[in-house]
Amino acid sequence: SRSSAASDVYKRQVPLLDAYAGGWANLRQSVCTDGWDPEQRTPEQNELATECLETRRQEFATLVSELERGTPAIVRDGIIAAANLPPVSECVDEISLQEWADAPTDPGQAEAVKTVEETIALARRRHLVADYKGAVEHATEALREADAIGHSGLQARAQSALADGEYNLGHYTEAELGYRDAFTLALASGRTSVAADAARGIARLLGVDRSRPEDGLRWIDIAQALDTRRGRSFGDVHRLRGMLLTNAGDPRQAEQEMDRAVELDEAEYGAGHPKTILSLQTRCNVYSALGRYDDAIACNERALKIQAERLGPSHPTIAVAKHNIGGLHARLGQFSLALEALQAGLDIRERALGPDHVDVAKSLLTLGAVTAMMGEVEKAEPHLVRAVQILEKSAGPSDPLLARGLVNLANAQLDREDLVAARRTAERALAIQESALGPKHPQLANTLSVLASVEQEEGHLAAAEVFRRRELEIAESQSGADPVAASLTRLNLASLLSKQGHHEDARALLGPALETLTAQLGPDHPHVASCQVVLARTLAAMQDLKGALESARKGYKICLLYTSDAAD
């Protein structure tokens, strides 16, 4: 029930709330005491610190009030909201106080500025308790009033609050424009912290949500430079850079960034804090990108255990680990474990976020893809169709995430031999990706693979080879990326070359592919069986009958294992 869920959320975040309240009280007493000592802080600085602390108190009170009401939003996001309360330490930070001290001297304008600041504070408080529509309404009003005054610092803060609200509503175009305006206004008015936050927002939106990691990395560098100017170092900058480096195909460099993020978050917040847990969770993705699937599963299991203890078993964050674990089990051929984890993640997301949320679509995409991998295409396709429908509404018709959904659907259509539908769906995905991401982005590889398979099934082997070679070029260009993906591309190209009679070229690709797949996935994985079968066919065509028989026997033995599992 809602009341029991709200009670659970409240109990789990009491330590966070107590720590925040204690830190506020200690600092408030210190500011009061320092007011008698000019060497500690000037009277003007002390007054600003007092105003800042009062703002933090109001934000804290709003959160506690929402917790007592037990609203659905706070039941879902209450613990994360408590973790995201702005730190009280900023209220005595010299640079932060300088930014607070830009109020106009004209009494009439000062009163108008105070009114706008109160409206911005209202927007921030609504954002804190996940009322994003309310946050946007207040921030829009604040921006309109700030524009009328012509106060650039105030405009920057209002625009930043508005962009945050738009982002969390999934309005990415509006959010990007808002962050860019906030960044420019903040730099012009000397609001370094606002500019840094806006740069982080752009980096996240472009690099993660719009799958443009190179653009995101440029903006995260700007954010870090501004933080350094303030004398601060934040784990979220390193965490975001690590995510972007992983997406850009450089997981080895990402590993160092993730380690730094975990280190900084643990030092500032503690090992069990939601921000530290988030850094640990994203750290797990690096193992996956490196093809270290067992390490990735173990990492996600650790994160899942901490999340369940700190956030409760039904929090949406739990679904992330479940989703990741499911995808990793699927890569290792452990399909029953994969389905169990993926279904659990989907159930959590549907209950917590509603049936039409973009994260529900992400769960459906992976669940459908794994179900199709098991040969149950009729069960898989409804999941994929529903995911695409959600993404068309939430992400929009030109978003790369929709393209990913279309590729999974095209794969299912290919499996049930509807080549016309598979081609149409994959071509639509490719058009989206080339427009949004460019012709050599890693996400194009799966799309090109589907189109190659369609051409091959239709007997157009030369056209299929063009797609396969382009796919391999993309896979090999990703320094330090998942070696399994590149090996599967080599396997597919080798199979195609063998069918065209280019047996020597095929064998040259199959040797490294078989070695890597065996090392990464184990000798009994279905992908290894596929590689052995193609190698057997190639060797037979080259009159190496002994080698062909040996490879065929190995492939057949693996197939028997999975046939036996299915029968059980």
Coordinates of C-alpha atoms in Angstrom, one line a residue:
S1 CA 0.0 0.0 0.0
R2 CA 1.0 3.6 -0.4
S3 CA 1.1 4.2 3.4
S4 CA 3.4 1.2 4.0
A5 CA 5.6 2.2 1.1
A6 CA 5.8 5.7 2.4
S7 CA 6.6 4.4 5.9
D8 CA 9.4 2.3 4.4
V9 CA 10.9 5.2 2.5
Y10 CA 10.8 7.4 5.6
K11 CA 12.5 4.8 7.8
R12 CA 15.2 4.2 5.2
Q13 CA 16.0 7.9 4.9
V14 CA 15.9 8.9 8.5
P15 CA 19.7 8.6 8.8
L16 CA 20.1 10.9 5.8
L17 CA 17.6 13.4 7.2
D18 CA 19.2 13.3 10.7
A19 CA 22.6 13.9 9.3
Y20 CA 21.5 16.8 7.2
A21 CA 19.6 18.4 10.1
G22 CA 22.6 17.9 12.4
G23 CA 24.9 19.5 9.9
W24 CA 22.6 22.4 9.4
A25 CA 22.2 23.0 13.1
N26 CA 26.0 22.9 13.7
L27 CA 26.7 25.3 10.9
R28 CA 23.9 27.7 11.9
Q29 CA 25.4 27.8 15.4
S30 CA 28.8 28.4 13.9
V31 CA 27.5 31.3 11.7
C32 CA 25.9 32.8 14.7
T33 CA 29.1 32.6 16.8
D34 CA 31.2 33.8 13.9
G35 CA 29.0 36.9 13.7
W36 CA 30.9 38.2 16.8
D37 CA 34.3 37.5 15.2
P38 CA 35.2 39.7 12.1
E39 CA 38.3 37.6 11.4
Q40 CA 36.1 34.6 10.7
R41 CA 33.6 36.3 8.4
T42 CA 32.6 39.8 7.6
P43 CA 29.1 41.0 8.8
E44 CA 28.0 41.1 5.1
Q45 CA 29.2 37.5 4.6
N46 CA 27.5 36.4 7.8
E47 CA 24.2 37.9 6.7
L48 CA 24.4 36.1 3.3
A49 CA 25.3 32.8 5.0
T50 CA 22.3 33.2 7.3
E51 CA 20.0 33.8 4.2
C52 CA 21.5 30.8 2.5
L53 CA 20.9 28.6 5.6
E54 CA 17.3 29.8 5.8
T55 CA 16.8 28.7 2.1
R56 CA 18.3 25.3 2.9
R57 CA 16.0 25.0 6.0
Q58 CA 12.9 25.7 3.8
E59 CA 14.0 23.1 1.3
F60 CA 14.5 20.5 4.1
A61 CA 11.1 21.4 5.6
T62 CA 9.4 20.9 2.2
L63 CA 10.9 17.5 1.8
V64 CA 9.8 16.4 5.3
S65 CA 6.3 17.8 4.7
E66 CA 6.0 15.7 1.5
L67 CA 7.3 12.6 3.3
E68 CA 4.6 13.1 6.0
R69 CA 2.0 13.3 3.2
G70 CA 3.3 10.2 1.5
T71 CA 2.6 11.4 -2.0
P72 CA 3.4 8.9 -4.9
A73 CA 6.3 11.0 -6.1
I74 CA 8.0 11.1 -2.7
V75 CA 7.3 7.4 -2.2
R76 CA 9.1 6.7 -5.4
D77 CA 11.9 9.3 -5.2
G78 CA 12.1 10.3 -1.5
I79 CA 15.5 8.7 -0.7
I80 CA 17.1 10.1 -3.8
A81 CA 15.6 13.5 -2.9
A82 CA 17.1 13.5 0.5
A83 CA 20.4 12.6 -1.0
N84 CA 20.1 15.6 -3.4
L85 CA 19.4 18.2 -0.8
P86 CA 21.9 21.0 -1.6
P87 CA 24.9 20.9 0.8
V88 CA 24.8 23.4 3.7
S89 CA 28.6 23.8 3.3
E90 CA 28.0 26.0 0.3
C91 CA 26.5 28.6 2.7
V92 CA 30.0 29.4 4.1
D93 CA 31.9 28.8 0.9
E94 CA 33.6 32.1 0.1
I95 CA 33.0 31.9 -3.7
S96 CA 29.4 30.8 -3.2
L97 CA 28.8 33.8 -0.9
Q98 CA 30.3 36.1 -3.5
E99 CA 27.7 34.9 -5.9
W100 CA 24.9 35.5 -3.4
A101 CA 26.2 39.1 -2.9
D102 CA 25.1 40.5 -6.3
A103 CA 21.8 42.0 -5.2
P104 CA 21.1 45.5 -6.6
T105 CA 21.4 48.5 -4.4
D106 CA 18.3 50.2 -5.7
P107 CA 15.6 49.6 -3.0
G108 CA 12.8 49.1 -5.5
Q109 CA 14.7 46.7 -7.6
A110 CA 16.0 44.9 -4.6
E111 CA 12.5 44.1 -3.5
A112 CA 11.7 42.8 -7.0
V113 CA 14.8 40.6 -6.9
K114 CA 13.8 39.2 -3.6
T115 CA 10.4 38.2 -5.0
V116 CA 12.0 36.4 -8.0
E117 CA 14.5 34.6 -5.6
E118 CA 11.5 33.4 -3.6
T119 CA 9.9 32.0 -6.8
I120 CA 13.1 30.3 -7.8
A121 CA 13.3 28.7 -4.4
L122 CA 9.7 27.5 -4.8
A123 CA 10.7 25.9 -8.1
R124 CA 13.8 24.2 -6.5
R125 CA 11.7 22.9 -3.7
R126 CA 9.1 21.4 -6.1
H127 CA 11.9 19.9 -8.1
L128 CA 13.4 18.4 -4.9
V129 CA 10.2 16.4 -4.3
A130 CA 9.9 15.3 -7.9
D131 CA 7.0 17.7 -8.8
Y132 CA 8.6 18.6 -12.1
K133 CA 5.5 20.2 -13.6
G134 CA 5.2 22.4 -10.6
A135 CA 8.9 23.2 -10.8
V136 CA 8.6 24.3 -14.4
E137 CA 5.6 26.5 -13.7
H138 CA 7.4 28.4 -10.9
A139 CA 10.7 28.6 -12.9
T140 CA 8.8 30.0 -15.9
E141 CA 7.3 32.7 -13.7
A142 CA 10.6 33.5 -12.2
L143 CA 12.3 33.7 -15.5
R144 CA 9.6 36.1 -16.9
E145 CA 10.1 38.3 -13.8
A146 CA 13.9 38.2 -14.0
D147 CA 13.8 39.1 -17.7
A148 CA 11.6 42.1 -16.8
I149 CA 14.2 43.2 -14.2
G150 CA 17.1 42.6 -16.5
H151 CA 19.3 41.0 -13.8
S152 CA 21.5 38.4 -15.5
G153 CA 22.5 36.5 -12.4
L154 CA 18.8 36.1 -11.5
Q155 CA 18.0 35.1 -15.1
A156 CA 20.7 32.4 -15.0
R157 CA 19.4 30.9 -11.8
A158 CA 15.8 30.9 -13.1
Q159 CA 16.8 29.5 -16.5
S160 CA 18.8 26.7 -14.8
A161 CA 15.8 25.8 -12.6
L162 CA 13.6 25.7 -15.7
A163 CA 16.0 23.6 -17.7
D164 CA 16.2 21.0 -14.8
G165 CA 12.5 20.7 -14.7
E166 CA 12.2 20.3 -18.5
Y167 CA 14.9 17.7 -18.5
N168 CA 13.2 15.6 -15.8
L169 CA 10.0 15.8 -17.8
G170 CA 11.8 14.4 -20.8
H171 CA 11.6 17.6 -22.8
Y172 CA 15.1 17.4 -24.0
T173 CA 15.0 20.1 -26.7
E174 CA 13.7 22.7 -24.3
A175 CA 16.1 21.5 -21.6
E176 CA 19.1 21.9 -23.9
L177 CA 18.2 25.4 -25.0
G178 CA 17.6 26.3 -21.3
Y179 CA 20.9 24.9 -20.1
R180 CA 22.8 26.8 -22.9
D181 CA 21.0 30.1 -22.0
A182 CA 21.7 29.5 -18.3
F183 CA 25.4 28.8 -19.0
T184 CA 25.8 32.0 -21.0
L185 CA 24.0 34.2 -18.5
A186 CA 25.8 32.6 -15.6
L187 CA 29.2 33.3 -17.1
A188 CA 28.3 36.9 -17.9
S189 CA 27.1 37.5 -14.3
G190 CA 30.0 35.6 -12.5
R191 CA 27.7 32.8 -11.3
T192 CA 30.4 30.1 -11.6
S193 CA 28.4 27.4 -9.7
V194 CA 25.3 28.0 -11.9
A195 CA 27.5 27.8 -15.1
A196 CA 29.2 24.6 -13.9
D197 CA 25.8 23.0 -13.2
A198 CA 24.5 24.0 -16.6
A199 CA 27.6 22.6 -18.3
R200 CA 27.0 19.3 -16.4
G201 CA 23.4 19.3 -17.6
I202 CA 24.4 19.8 -21.2
A203 CA 27.0 17.1 -20.9
R204 CA 24.5 14.6 -19.5
L205 CA 21.8 15.5 -22.0
L206 CA 24.1 15.4 -25.1
G207 CA 26.4 12.7 -24.1
V208 CA 24.0 10.2 -22.4
D209 CA 20.4 11.0 -23.5
R210 CA 21.3 12.0 -27.1
S211 CA 24.1 9.5 -27.4
R212 CA 26.7 12.1 -28.5
P213 CA 29.5 11.3 -26.0
E214 CA 32.2 13.4 -27.8
D215 CA 30.0 16.5 -27.3
G216 CA 29.3 15.5 -23.8
L217 CA 33.0 15.1 -23.0
R218 CA 33.7 18.7 -24.2
W219 CA 31.0 20.0 -21.8
I220 CA 32.1 17.9 -18.8
D221 CA 35.6 19.3 -19.3
I222 CA 34.1 22.8 -19.0
A223 CA 32.2 21.9 -15.9
Q224 CA 35.3 20.5 -14.2
A225 CA 37.3 23.6 -15.1
L226 CA 34.6 25.8 -13.4
D227 CA 34.6 23.5 -10.4
T228 CA 38.4 23.8 -10.2
R229 CA 38.1 27.5 -10.3
R230 CA 35.8 27.3 -7.2
G231 CA 38.3 25.0 -5.5
R232 CA 36.0 22.0 -5.6
S233 CA 36.1 18.5 -6.9
F234 CA 32.9 16.5 -7.4
G235 CA 32.4 12.8 -7.9
D236 CA 29.5 13.4 -10.3
V237 CA 31.9 15.0 -12.8
H238 CA 34.2 11.9 -12.9
R239 CA 31.2 9.6 -12.9
L240 CA 29.6 11.3 -15.9
R241 CA 33.0 11.5 -17.7
G242 CA 33.4 7.7 -17.1
M243 CA 29.9 7.1 -18.6
L244 CA 30.7 9.2 -21.6
L245 CA 34.1 7.5 -22.2
T246 CA 32.5 4.1 -22.0
N247 CA 29.9 5.2 -24.6
A248 CA 32.6 6.7 -26.7
G249 CA 34.4 3.3 -26.8
D250 CA 37.2 4.0 -24.3
P251 CA 36.3 1.9 -21.3
R252 CA 39.9 1.7 -20.0
Q253 CA 40.1 5.4 -19.5
A254 CA 36.6 5.3 -18.1
E255 CA 37.7 2.8 -15.5
Q256 CA 40.0 5.4 -13.9
E257 CA 37.3 8.1 -13.9
M258 CA 34.8 5.7 -12.2
D259 CA 37.4 4.8 -9.5
R260 CA 37.9 8.5 -8.8
A261 CA 34.1 9.0 -8.6
V262 CA 33.7 6.3 -6.1
E263 CA 36.7 7.6 -4.1
L264 CA 35.3 11.1 -3.9
D265 CA 31.7 10.1 -3.1
E266 CA 32.8 7.8 -0.4
A267 CA 35.0 10.5 1.2
E268 CA 32.2 13.1 1.0
Y269 CA 29.1 11.1 1.7
G270 CA 30.0 7.6 3.0
A271 CA 29.9 4.1 1.4
G272 CA 26.1 3.6 1.7
H273 CA 25.0 7.0 0.4
P274 CA 22.8 7.0 -2.7
K275 CA 25.4 9.0 -4.7
T276 CA 28.1 6.6 -3.8
I277 CA 25.9 3.7 -4.8
L278 CA 25.2 5.4 -8.1
S279 CA 29.0 5.7 -8.8
L280 CA 29.4 2.0 -7.9
Q281 CA 26.5 1.1 -10.2
T282 CA 28.0 3.0 -13.2
R283 CA 31.4 1.5 -12.4
C284 CA 29.9 -1.9 -13.2
N285 CA 29.2 -0.9 -16.7
V286 CA 32.9 -0.5 -17.5
Y287 CA 33.4 -4.2 -16.8
S288 CA 30.7 -5.0 -19.2
A289 CA 32.2 -2.7 -21.9
L290 CA 35.5 -4.5 -21.4
G291 CA 33.9 -7.8 -22.0
R292 CA 34.5 -8.9 -18.3
Y293 CA 31.0 -10.2 -17.8
D294 CA 31.6 -12.2 -14.7
D295 CA 33.2 -9.2 -13.0
A296 CA 30.3 -7.0 -14.2
I297 CA 27.7 -9.4 -12.7
A298 CA 29.6 -9.6 -9.4
C299 CA 29.8 -5.8 -9.4
N300 CA 26.1 -5.4 -10.1
E301 CA 25.2 -7.9 -7.4
R302 CA 27.2 -5.9 -4.8
A303 CA 25.5 -2.7 -5.9
L304 CA 22.1 -4.5 -5.8
K305 CA 22.7 -5.7 -2.2
I306 CA 23.6 -2.2 -1.0
Q307 CA 20.6 -0.7 -2.9
A308 CA 18.1 -3.1 -1.4
E309 CA 19.4 -2.4 2.1
R310 CA 19.4 1.4 1.6
L311 CA 16.6 2.1 -0.8
G312 CA 14.2 -0.8 -0.3
P313 CA 13.4 -3.8 -2.6
S314 CA 11.0 -1.9 -4.9
H315 CA 12.9 1.3 -5.6
P316 CA 13.4 2.1 -9.4
T317 CA 17.1 2.2 -8.9
I318 CA 17.0 -1.5 -8.0
A319 CA 15.6 -2.1 -11.5
V320 CA 18.8 -0.8 -13.1
A321 CA 21.0 -3.4 -11.5
K322 CA 18.4 -6.1 -12.3
H323 CA 18.3 -5.0 -15.9
N324 CA 22.1 -5.0 -16.2
I325 CA 22.4 -8.4 -14.5
G326 CA 19.8 -9.8 -16.9
G327 CA 21.6 -8.5 -20.0
L328 CA 24.9 -9.9 -18.8
H329 CA 23.5 -13.4 -18.1
A330 CA 22.1 -13.3 -21.6
R331 CA 25.5 -12.6 -23.1
L332 CA 26.9 -15.6 -21.2
G333 CA 24.1 -17.8 -22.6
Q334 CA 22.4 -18.1 -19.1
F335 CA 19.0 -17.4 -20.5
S336 CA 16.8 -18.5 -17.6
L337 CA 18.8 -16.4 -15.2
A338 CA 18.6 -13.5 -17.7
L339 CA 14.8 -13.7 -18.0
E340 CA 14.3 -13.9 -14.2
A341 CA 16.3 -10.7 -13.6
L342 CA 14.9 -8.8 -16.5
Q343 CA 11.3 -9.6 -15.6
A344 CA 12.0 -8.5 -12.0
G345 CA 13.4 -5.2 -13.3
L346 CA 10.4 -4.6 -15.6
D347 CA 7.9 -5.3 -12.7
I348 CA 9.7 -2.8 -10.5
R349 CA 9.7 -0.1 -13.1
E350 CA 6.1 -0.6 -14.1
R351 CA 4.9 -0.3 -10.5
A352 CA 7.1 2.6 -9.6
L353 CA 7.1 4.6 -12.8
G354 CA 3.9 3.7 -14.7
P355 CA 3.4 1.7 -17.9
D356 CA 4.5 4.4 -20.3
H357 CA 7.8 5.5 -18.8
V358 CA 10.9 5.4 -21.0
D359 CA 12.7 3.2 -18.5
V360 CA 9.9 0.6 -18.9
A361 CA 10.6 0.7 -22.6
K362 CA 14.3 0.0 -21.9
S363 CA 13.4 -3.1 -19.9
L364 CA 11.0 -4.3 -22.6
L365 CA 13.7 -3.9 -25.3
T366 CA 16.1 -6.1 -23.5
L367 CA 13.5 -8.6 -22.4
G368 CA 12.2 -8.9 -25.9
A369 CA 15.7 -9.3 -27.3
V370 CA 16.6 -12.1 -24.9
T371 CA 13.3 -13.9 -25.5
A372 CA 14.0 -13.7 -29.2
M373 CA 17.6 -15.1 -28.6
M374 CA 15.9 -18.1 -27.0
G375 CA 13.9 -18.7 -30.2
E376 CA 10.6 -17.6 -28.8
V377 CA 10.0 -14.8 -31.3
E378 CA 6.2 -14.8 -30.9
K379 CA 6.6 -14.0 -27.2
A380 CA 9.4 -11.5 -27.9
E381 CA 7.8 -9.3 -30.6
P382 CA 4.9 -7.9 -28.4
H383 CA 7.5 -6.7 -25.9
L384 CA 9.4 -4.9 -28.6
V385 CA 6.4 -3.4 -30.3
R386 CA 5.2 -2.0 -27.0
A387 CA 8.7 -0.6 -26.3
V388 CA 8.8 1.2 -29.7
Q389 CA 5.3 2.7 -29.1
I390 CA 6.4 4.1 -25.7
L391 CA 9.6 5.5 -27.2
E392 CA 7.9 7.1 -30.1
K393 CA 5.8 9.1 -27.6
S394 CA 8.4 9.8 -24.9
A395 CA 11.7 10.1 -26.8
G396 CA 10.3 11.3 -30.2
P397 CA 10.6 10.1 -33.8
S398 CA 14.2 11.1 -34.2
D399 CA 15.8 9.9 -31.0
P400 CA 18.6 7.3 -31.0
L401 CA 16.9 5.4 -28.2
L402 CA 13.9 4.8 -30.5
A403 CA 16.4 3.6 -33.1
R404 CA 17.7 1.0 -30.6
G405 CA 14.1 -0.2 -30.1
L406 CA 13.6 -0.4 -33.9
V407 CA 16.8 -2.5 -34.3
N408 CA 15.6 -5.0 -31.7
L409 CA 12.2 -5.2 -33.4
A410 CA 13.9 -5.6 -36.8
N411 CA 15.9 -8.5 -35.4
A412 CA 12.7 -10.2 -34.3
Q413 CA 11.1 -9.7 -37.6
L414 CA 14.2 -11.2 -39.2
D415 CA 13.9 -14.2 -37.0
R416 CA 10.4 -14.9 -38.1
E417 CA 11.6 -14.4 -41.7
D418 CA 9.5 -11.3 -42.5
L419 CA 12.3 -9.8 -44.5
V420 CA 10.3 -6.9 -45.9
A421 CA 9.3 -5.7 -42.4
A422 CA 12.8 -6.2 -41.1
R423 CA 14.4 -4.2 -43.9
R424 CA 11.9 -1.4 -43.5
T425 CA 12.3 -1.2 -39.7
A426 CA 16.1 -1.4 -39.8
E427 CA 16.4 1.3 -42.6
R428 CA 14.3 3.6 -40.4
A429 CA 16.6 3.0 -37.5
L430 CA 19.7 3.6 -39.6
A431 CA 18.3 6.9 -40.9
I432 CA 17.7 8.1 -37.4
Q433 CA 21.2 7.0 -36.2
E434 CA 23.1 8.5 -39.1
S435 CA 21.3 11.8 -38.7
A436 CA 21.7 12.0 -34.9
L437 CA 25.0 10.2 -34.4
G438 CA 26.9 10.2 -37.6
P439 CA 28.0 7.4 -39.9
K440 CA 30.6 5.7 -37.6
H441 CA 28.9 5.7 -34.2
P442 CA 29.1 2.3 -32.3
Q443 CA 25.3 2.1 -32.2
L444 CA 25.1 1.7 -35.9
A445 CA 26.8 -1.7 -35.8
N446 CA 23.7 -3.7 -34.8
T447 CA 21.6 -1.9 -37.4
L448 CA 24.1 -2.7 -40.1
S449 CA 24.1 -6.3 -39.0
V450 CA 20.4 -6.7 -39.5
L451 CA 20.5 -5.1 -42.9
A452 CA 23.4 -7.4 -43.9
S453 CA 21.3 -10.4 -42.7
V454 CA 18.4 -9.3 -44.8
E455 CA 20.5 -8.9 -47.9
Q456 CA 22.1 -12.3 -47.3
E457 CA 18.7 -14.0 -46.8
E458 CA 17.5 -12.5 -50.1
G459 CA 20.6 -13.8 -51.8
H460 CA 22.3 -10.4 -52.3
L461 CA 25.7 -11.5 -51.0
A462 CA 27.8 -8.6 -52.3
A463 CA 25.4 -6.1 -50.8
A464 CA 25.5 -8.0 -47.5
E465 CA 29.3 -7.9 -47.5
V466 CA 29.3 -4.1 -47.8
F467 CA 27.2 -3.9 -44.6
R468 CA 29.3 -6.5 -42.8
R469 CA 32.6 -4.7 -43.6
R470 CA 31.2 -1.4 -42.5
E471 CA 30.0 -3.1 -39.3
L472 CA 33.4 -4.5 -38.7
E473 CA 35.1 -1.2 -39.3
I474 CA 33.0 0.4 -36.6
A475 CA 33.6 -2.5 -34.2
E476 CA 37.4 -2.4 -34.7
S477 CA 37.6 1.4 -34.3
Q478 CA 36.5 1.3 -30.7
S479 CA 39.7 1.2 -28.6
G480 CA 39.4 -1.1 -25.7
A481 CA 35.7 -1.9 -26.4
D482 CA 33.9 -5.2 -25.8
P483 CA 36.0 -7.8 -27.7
V484 CA 32.9 -10.1 -28.0
A485 CA 31.0 -7.7 -30.2
A486 CA 34.0 -7.4 -32.7
S487 CA 34.5 -11.2 -32.7
L488 CA 30.8 -11.8 -33.5
T489 CA 31.1 -9.3 -36.4
R490 CA 34.2 -11.2 -37.7
L491 CA 32.2 -14.5 -37.4
N492 CA 29.3 -13.1 -39.5
L493 CA 31.6 -11.7 -42.1
A494 CA 33.5 -15.0 -42.3
S495 CA 30.3 -16.9 -42.8
L496 CA 29.4 -14.6 -45.6
L497 CA 32.8 -14.8 -47.3
S498 CA 32.8 -18.6 -47.0
K499 CA 29.5 -18.7 -48.8
Q500 CA 31.0 -16.6 -51.6
G501 CA 33.9 -19.0 -51.9
H502 CA 36.5 -16.8 -50.2
H503 CA 37.6 -19.5 -47.8
E504 CA 41.1 -18.3 -47.0
D505 CA 39.8 -14.9 -46.0
A506 CA 37.0 -16.6 -43.9
R507 CA 39.5 -18.8 -42.1
A508 CA 41.7 -15.8 -41.3
L509 CA 38.8 -14.1 -39.5
L510 CA 37.5 -17.3 -37.8
G511 CA 40.7 -18.1 -35.9
P512 CA 40.9 -14.9 -33.8
A513 CA 37.1 -14.9 -33.4
L514 CA 37.0 -18.4 -32.0
E515 CA 39.9 -17.7 -29.7
T516 CA 38.3 -14.5 -28.3
L517 CA 34.8 -16.0 -27.9
T518 CA 36.1 -19.1 -26.1
A519 CA 38.2 -16.9 -23.8
Q520 CA 35.5 -14.4 -23.0
L521 CA 32.4 -16.7 -22.9
G522 CA 33.7 -20.1 -22.1
P523 CA 34.1 -23.2 -24.4
D524 CA 30.4 -24.2 -24.2
H525 CA 28.7 -20.9 -25.2
P526 CA 26.3 -20.9 -28.2
H527 CA 28.4 -18.3 -30.0
V528 CA 31.4 -20.6 -29.8
A529 CA 29.2 -23.4 -31.3
S530 CA 28.3 -21.1 -34.2
C531 CA 31.9 -20.3 -34.8
Q532 CA 32.9 -24.0 -34.8
V533 CA 30.1 -24.7 -37.3
V534 CA 31.2 -22.0 -39.7
L535 CA 34.8 -23.1 -39.3
A536 CA 33.8 -26.7 -40.1
R537 CA 32.0 -25.6 -43.2
T538 CA 35.0 -23.5 -44.3
L539 CA 37.6 -26.2 -43.7
A540 CA 35.5 -28.7 -45.5
A541 CA 35.4 -26.5 -48.6
M542 CA 39.2 -26.2 -48.4
Q543 CA 39.4 -30.1 -48.3
D544 CA 40.7 -30.1 -44.7
L545 CA 38.2 -32.9 -43.8
K546 CA 40.0 -33.8 -40.5
G547 CA 39.8 -30.3 -39.2
A548 CA 36.3 -29.8 -40.4
L549 CA 35.2 -33.0 -38.6
E550 CA 36.8 -31.9 -35.4
S551 CA 35.2 -28.5 -35.5
A552 CA 31.8 -30.0 -36.4
R553 CA 32.0 -32.4 -33.4
K554 CA 32.8 -29.5 -31.0
G555 CA 29.9 -27.4 -32.3
Y556 CA 27.5 -30.4 -32.1
K557 CA 28.6 -31.2 -28.5
I558 CA 27.7 -27.6 -27.4
C559 CA 24.4 -27.7 -29.2
L560 CA 23.5 -30.9 -27.4
L561 CA 24.1 -29.2 -24.1
Y562 CA 21.6 -26.5 -24.8
T563 CA 19.1 -28.9 -26.3
S564 CA 19.3 -30.9 -23.1
D565 CA 18.8 -27.8 -21.0
A566 CA 15.7 -26.9 -23.0
A567 CA 14.3 -30.4 -22.6
D568 CA 14.8 -30.2 -18.9

